[in-house]
PDB file of C-alpha atoms in Angstrom:
ATOM      1  CA  MET A   1      89.824  99.047  97.434  1.00 88.00           C
ATOM      2  CA  ASN A   2      92.151 101.584  95.606  1.00 91.00           C
ATOM      3  CA  ILE A   3      95.132 103.023  97.045  1.00 93.00           C
ATOM      4  CA  PHE A   4      95.719 106.639  98.255  1.00 92.00           C
ATOM      5  CA  LEU A   5      98.225 108.813  98.507  1.00 90.00           C
ATOM      6  CA  VAL A   6      97.778 111.951 100.657  1.00 89.00           C
ATOM      7  CA  GLU A   7      98.241 115.183  98.503  1.00 88.00           C
ATOM      8  CA  LYS A   8     101.795 116.792  98.846  1.00 87.00           C
ATOM      9  CA  ASN A   9     101.540 119.522 101.629  1.00 87.00           C
ATOM     10  CA  LYS A  10     103.811 120.886 104.250  1.00 86.00           C
ATOM     11  CA  MET A  11     103.038 117.994 106.561  1.00 82.00           C
ATOM     12  CA  THR A  12     103.268 115.153 103.957  1.00 86.00           C
ATOM     13  CA  ARG A  13     106.600 116.432 102.062  1.00 87.00           C
ATOM     14  CA  PRO A  14     108.511 113.450 103.005  1.00 87.00           C
ATOM     15  CA  LEU A  15     106.430 110.946 101.129  1.00 89.00           C
ATOM     16  CA  TYR A  16     106.955 112.649  97.991  1.00 88.00           C
ATOM     17  CA  LEU A  17     110.863 113.172  98.736  1.00 89.00           C
ATOM     18  CA  PHE A  18     110.811 109.700  99.297  1.00 91.00           C
ATOM     19  CA  PHE A  19     109.180 108.468  96.305  1.00 89.00           C
ATOM     20  CA  ASP A  20     111.556 110.711  94.225  1.00 89.00           C
ATOM     21  CA  GLY A  21     114.624 109.521  95.664  1.00 91.00           C
ATOM     22  CA  ILE A  22     114.343 105.670  95.574  1.00 93.00           C
ATOM     23  CA  SER A  23     115.646 103.493  92.601  1.00 92.00           C
ATOM     24  CA  GLU A  24     113.138 102.881  90.059  1.00 91.00           C
ATOM     25  CA  GLY A  25     112.895  98.753  90.878  1.00 93.00           C
ATOM     26  CA  LEU A  26     112.419  99.542  94.918  1.00 94.00           C
ATOM     27  CA  TYR A  27     109.343 101.898  93.250  1.00 92.00           C
ATOM     28  CA  ILE A  28     108.044  99.260  91.172  1.00 92.00           C
ATOM     29  CA  LYS A  29     108.138  96.711  94.157  1.00 94.00           C
ATOM     30  CA  ILE A  30     106.442  99.040  96.586  1.00 93.00           C
ATOM     31  CA  TYR A  31     103.760  99.659  94.135  1.00 93.00           C
ATOM     32  CA  ASN A  32     103.176  96.166  93.137  1.00 92.00           C
ATOM     33  CA  LYS A  33     103.088  94.924  96.613  1.00 93.00           C
ATOM     34  CA  PHE A  34     100.230  97.218  97.072  1.00 93.00           C
ATOM     35  CA  GLN A  35      98.488  95.888  93.864  1.00 92.00           C
ATOM     36  CA  SER A  36      98.676  92.512  95.402  1.00 92.00           C
ATOM     37  CA  TYR A  37      96.965  93.880  98.389  1.00 92.00           C
ATOM     38  CA  VAL A  38      94.018  95.241  96.033  1.00 91.00           C
ATOM     39  CA  GLN A  39      94.169  91.822  94.075  1.00 91.00           C
ATOM     40  CA  HIS A  40      93.516  90.187  97.361  1.00 90.00           C
ATOM     41  CA  GLY A  41      90.590  92.818  98.470  1.00 87.00           C
ATOM     42  CA  ASP A  42      92.352  92.693 101.758  1.00 88.00           C
ATOM     43  CA  ILE A  43      96.152  93.039 103.536  1.00 90.00           C
ATOM     44  CA  TYR A  44      97.696  89.762 104.163  1.00 87.00           C
ATOM     45  CA  HIS A  45      99.734  89.248 107.124  1.00 84.00           C
ATOM     46  CA  GLY A  46     103.749  87.756 106.207  1.00 85.00           C
ATOM     47  CA  LYS A  47     107.028  88.379 107.796  1.00 89.00           C
ATOM     48  CA  GLN A  48     107.142  92.012 105.991  1.00 92.00           C
ATOM     49  CA  LEU A  49     104.090  93.370 107.040  1.00 94.00           C
ATOM     50  CA  LYS A  50     103.990  94.329 111.108  1.00 93.00           C
ATOM     51  CA  THR A  51     102.245  97.084 113.046  1.00 93.00           C
ATOM     52  CA  LEU A  52     103.326 100.632 114.544  1.00 92.00           C
ATOM     53  CA  ASN A  53     102.662  99.522 117.995  1.00 92.00           C
ATOM     54  CA  SER A  54     100.252 101.825 119.753  1.00 91.00           C
ATOM     55  CA  LYS A  55     101.282 101.434 123.180  1.00 93.00           C
ATOM     56  CA  ILE A  56     105.000 102.434 122.473  1.00 92.00           C
ATOM     57  CA  TRP A  57     103.984 105.453 120.584  1.00 93.00           C
ATOM     58  CA  LYS A  58     101.191 106.400 122.263  1.00 93.00           C
ATOM     59  CA  TYR A  59      98.244 106.587 119.630  1.00 93.00           C
ATOM     60  CA  LYS A  60      95.219 105.465 118.296  1.00 94.00           C
ATOM     61  CA  GLY A  61      94.369 103.032 115.757  1.00 93.00           C
ATOM     62  CA  THR A  62      96.107 100.912 113.531  1.00 94.00           C
ATOM     63  CA  ILE A  63      99.244 102.044 111.221  1.00 96.00           C
ATOM     64  CA  TYR A  64     100.989  98.947 109.158  1.00 96.00           C
ATOM     65  CA  LYS A  65     104.575  99.080 108.374  1.00 95.00           C
ATOM     66  CA  LEU A  66     105.582  97.401 105.285  1.00 95.00           C
ATOM     67  CA  ARG A  67     109.536  96.037 104.488  1.00 94.00           C
ATOM     68  CA  ILE A  68     110.218  96.304 100.670  1.00 94.00           C
ATOM     69  CA  ASP A  69     113.603  94.982  99.996  1.00 93.00           C
ATOM     70  CA  ASN A  70     115.563  95.762  96.444  1.00 92.00           C
ATOM     71  CA  GLY A  71     119.465  95.013  96.805  1.00 88.00           C
ATOM     72  CA  LYS A  72     120.748  97.268  99.222  1.00 88.00           C
ATOM     73  CA  GLU A  73     117.736  99.377  99.728  1.00 89.00           C
ATOM     74  CA  SER A  74     115.711  98.645 102.513  1.00 93.00           C
ATOM     75  CA  ALA A  75     112.903 101.009 102.647  1.00 94.00           C
ATOM     76  CA  ARG A  76     109.475 101.167 105.205  1.00 95.00           C
ATOM     77  CA  VAL A  77     106.306 102.191 103.869  1.00 96.00           C
ATOM     78  CA  LEU A  78     103.568 103.205 106.573  1.00 96.00           C
ATOM     79  CA  PHE A  79     100.031 103.500 105.844  1.00 96.00           C
ATOM     80  CA  ALA A  80      96.498 102.963 107.537  1.00 95.00           C
ATOM     81  CA  LYS A  81      93.283 100.987 106.600  1.00 94.00           C
ATOM     82  CA  SER A  82      90.022 103.814 106.460  1.00 91.00           C
ATOM     83  CA  LYS A  83      86.589 102.589 107.212  1.00 90.00           C
ATOM     84  CA  GLU A  84      85.905 101.504 103.824  1.00 90.00           C
ATOM     85  CA  GLY A  85      88.582  99.480 103.102  1.00 90.00           C
ATOM     86  CA  ASN A  86      91.111 101.909 101.165  1.00 93.00           C
ATOM     87  CA  LEU A  87      94.551 101.860 101.825  1.00 95.00           C
ATOM     88  CA  ASN A  88      96.205 105.084 102.631  1.00 95.00           C
ATOM     89  CA  ILE A  89     100.154 105.263 102.095  1.00 95.00           C
ATOM     90  CA  ILE A  90     100.769 108.025 104.815  1.00 94.00           C
ATOM     91  CA  HIS A  91     104.712 107.861 105.053  1.00 95.00           C
ATOM     92  CA  ALA A  92     107.783 106.230 103.757  1.00 94.00           C
ATOM     93  CA  PHE A  93     111.559 106.443 104.659  1.00 94.00           C
ATOM     94  CA  LEU A  94     114.511 104.748 103.835  1.00 93.00           C
ATOM     95  CA  LYS A  95     115.541 102.090 106.556  1.00 87.00           C
ATOM     96  CA  SER A  96     119.048 102.449 108.126  1.00 82.00           C
ATOM     97  CA  THR A  97     119.006 101.256 111.372  1.00 81.00           C
ATOM     98  CA  ARG A  98     117.031  98.158 113.185  1.00 80.00           C
ATOM     99  CA  LYS A  99     114.647 100.556 114.769  1.00 85.00           C
ATOM    100  CA  THR A 100     112.200 103.006 113.369  1.00 86.00           C
ATOM    101  CA  PRO A 101     113.143 106.366 113.739  1.00 89.00           C
ATOM    102  CA  VAL A 102     111.355 108.598 116.181  1.00 92.00           C
ATOM    103  CA  LYS A 103     110.945 111.609 113.701  1.00 93.00           C
ATOM    104  CA  ASP A 104     109.444 108.788 111.135  1.00 91.00           C
ATOM    105  CA  ALA A 105     107.011 107.146 113.357  1.00 92.00           C
ATOM    106  CA  GLN A 106     105.864 110.744 114.803  1.00 94.00           C
ATOM    107  CA  GLN A 107     105.565 112.058 111.268  1.00 92.00           C
ATOM    108  CA  ALA A 108     103.476 108.974 110.176  1.00 94.00           C
ATOM    109  CA  ILE A 109     101.057 109.410 113.224  1.00 95.00           C
ATOM    110  CA  ALA A 110     100.599 113.024 112.851  1.00 94.00           C
ATOM    111  CA  ILE A 111      99.664 112.428 109.286  1.00 94.00           C
ATOM    112  CA  TYR A 112      97.539 109.678 110.671  1.00 95.00           C
ATOM    113  CA  GLN A 113      95.840 111.794 113.299  1.00 94.00           C
ATOM    114  CA  THR A 114      94.743 114.074 110.723  1.00 92.00           C
ATOM    115  CA  LEU A 115      94.053 111.946 107.453  1.00 91.00           C
ATOM    116  CA  GLU A 116      90.238 112.876 107.411  1.00 89.00           C
ATOM    117  CA  CYS A 117      91.166 116.220 107.034  1.00 88.00           C
ATOM    118  CA  LEU A 118      93.945 116.116 104.535  1.00 89.00           C
ATOM    119  CA  GLU A 119      93.448 115.648 100.472  1.00 89.00           C
ATOM    120  CA  THR A 120      94.286 112.072  98.445  1.00 89.00           C
ATOM    121  CA  THR A 121      94.869 111.006  95.536  1.00 88.00           C
ATOM    122  CA  ILE A 122      94.500 107.556  93.677  1.00 88.00           C
ATOM    123  CA  TRP A 123      97.756 105.672  93.266  1.00 86.00           C
ATOM    124  CA  ASP A 124      97.752 104.049  89.916  1.00 78.00           C
ATOM    125  CA  LYS A 125      99.890 103.802  87.192  1.00 69.00           C
ATOM    126  CA  GLU A 126      98.237 106.649  84.979  1.00 66.00           C
ATOM    127  CA  SER A 127      98.932 108.714  88.105  1.00 59.00           C
ATOM    128  CA  LEU A 128     102.435 107.967  88.594  1.00 55.00           C
ATOM    129  CA  ASN A 129     103.747 107.354  84.658  1.00 50.00           C
ATOM    130  CA  LEU A 130     104.230 103.977  85.605  1.00 42.00           C
ATOM    131  CA  VAL A 131     104.459 102.334  82.230  1.00 34.00           C
ATOM    132  CA  LYS A 132     105.345  98.854  82.007  1.00 33.00           C
TER     133      LYS A 132
END
């Protein structure tokens, strides 16, 4: 199992702006959570993980919504699992309201629906200069 980010383009720009704009602590928590999925070999369910309701948002498939908190920062990372078992991070945003904002859900769904056509890159410590 690998973790992939969709390559930066006009559609995926908000994902990269999100990672550039958050604290290092929140960034590391997000990275470590995905690394724990890799270590376990699958997505394990907990109170921080939900799915974006496909009936409400009218799409087919499964988009996972992971909640990560770091002090006053609260983020949601939307990702999908590929047929090969890899995790594709498709969208992320800082949470400021109870409900998922419409524009963020629509952004994630649009990327999810075109995921097979988009280029991806492996998300690892070397590619993102995360040295502990």
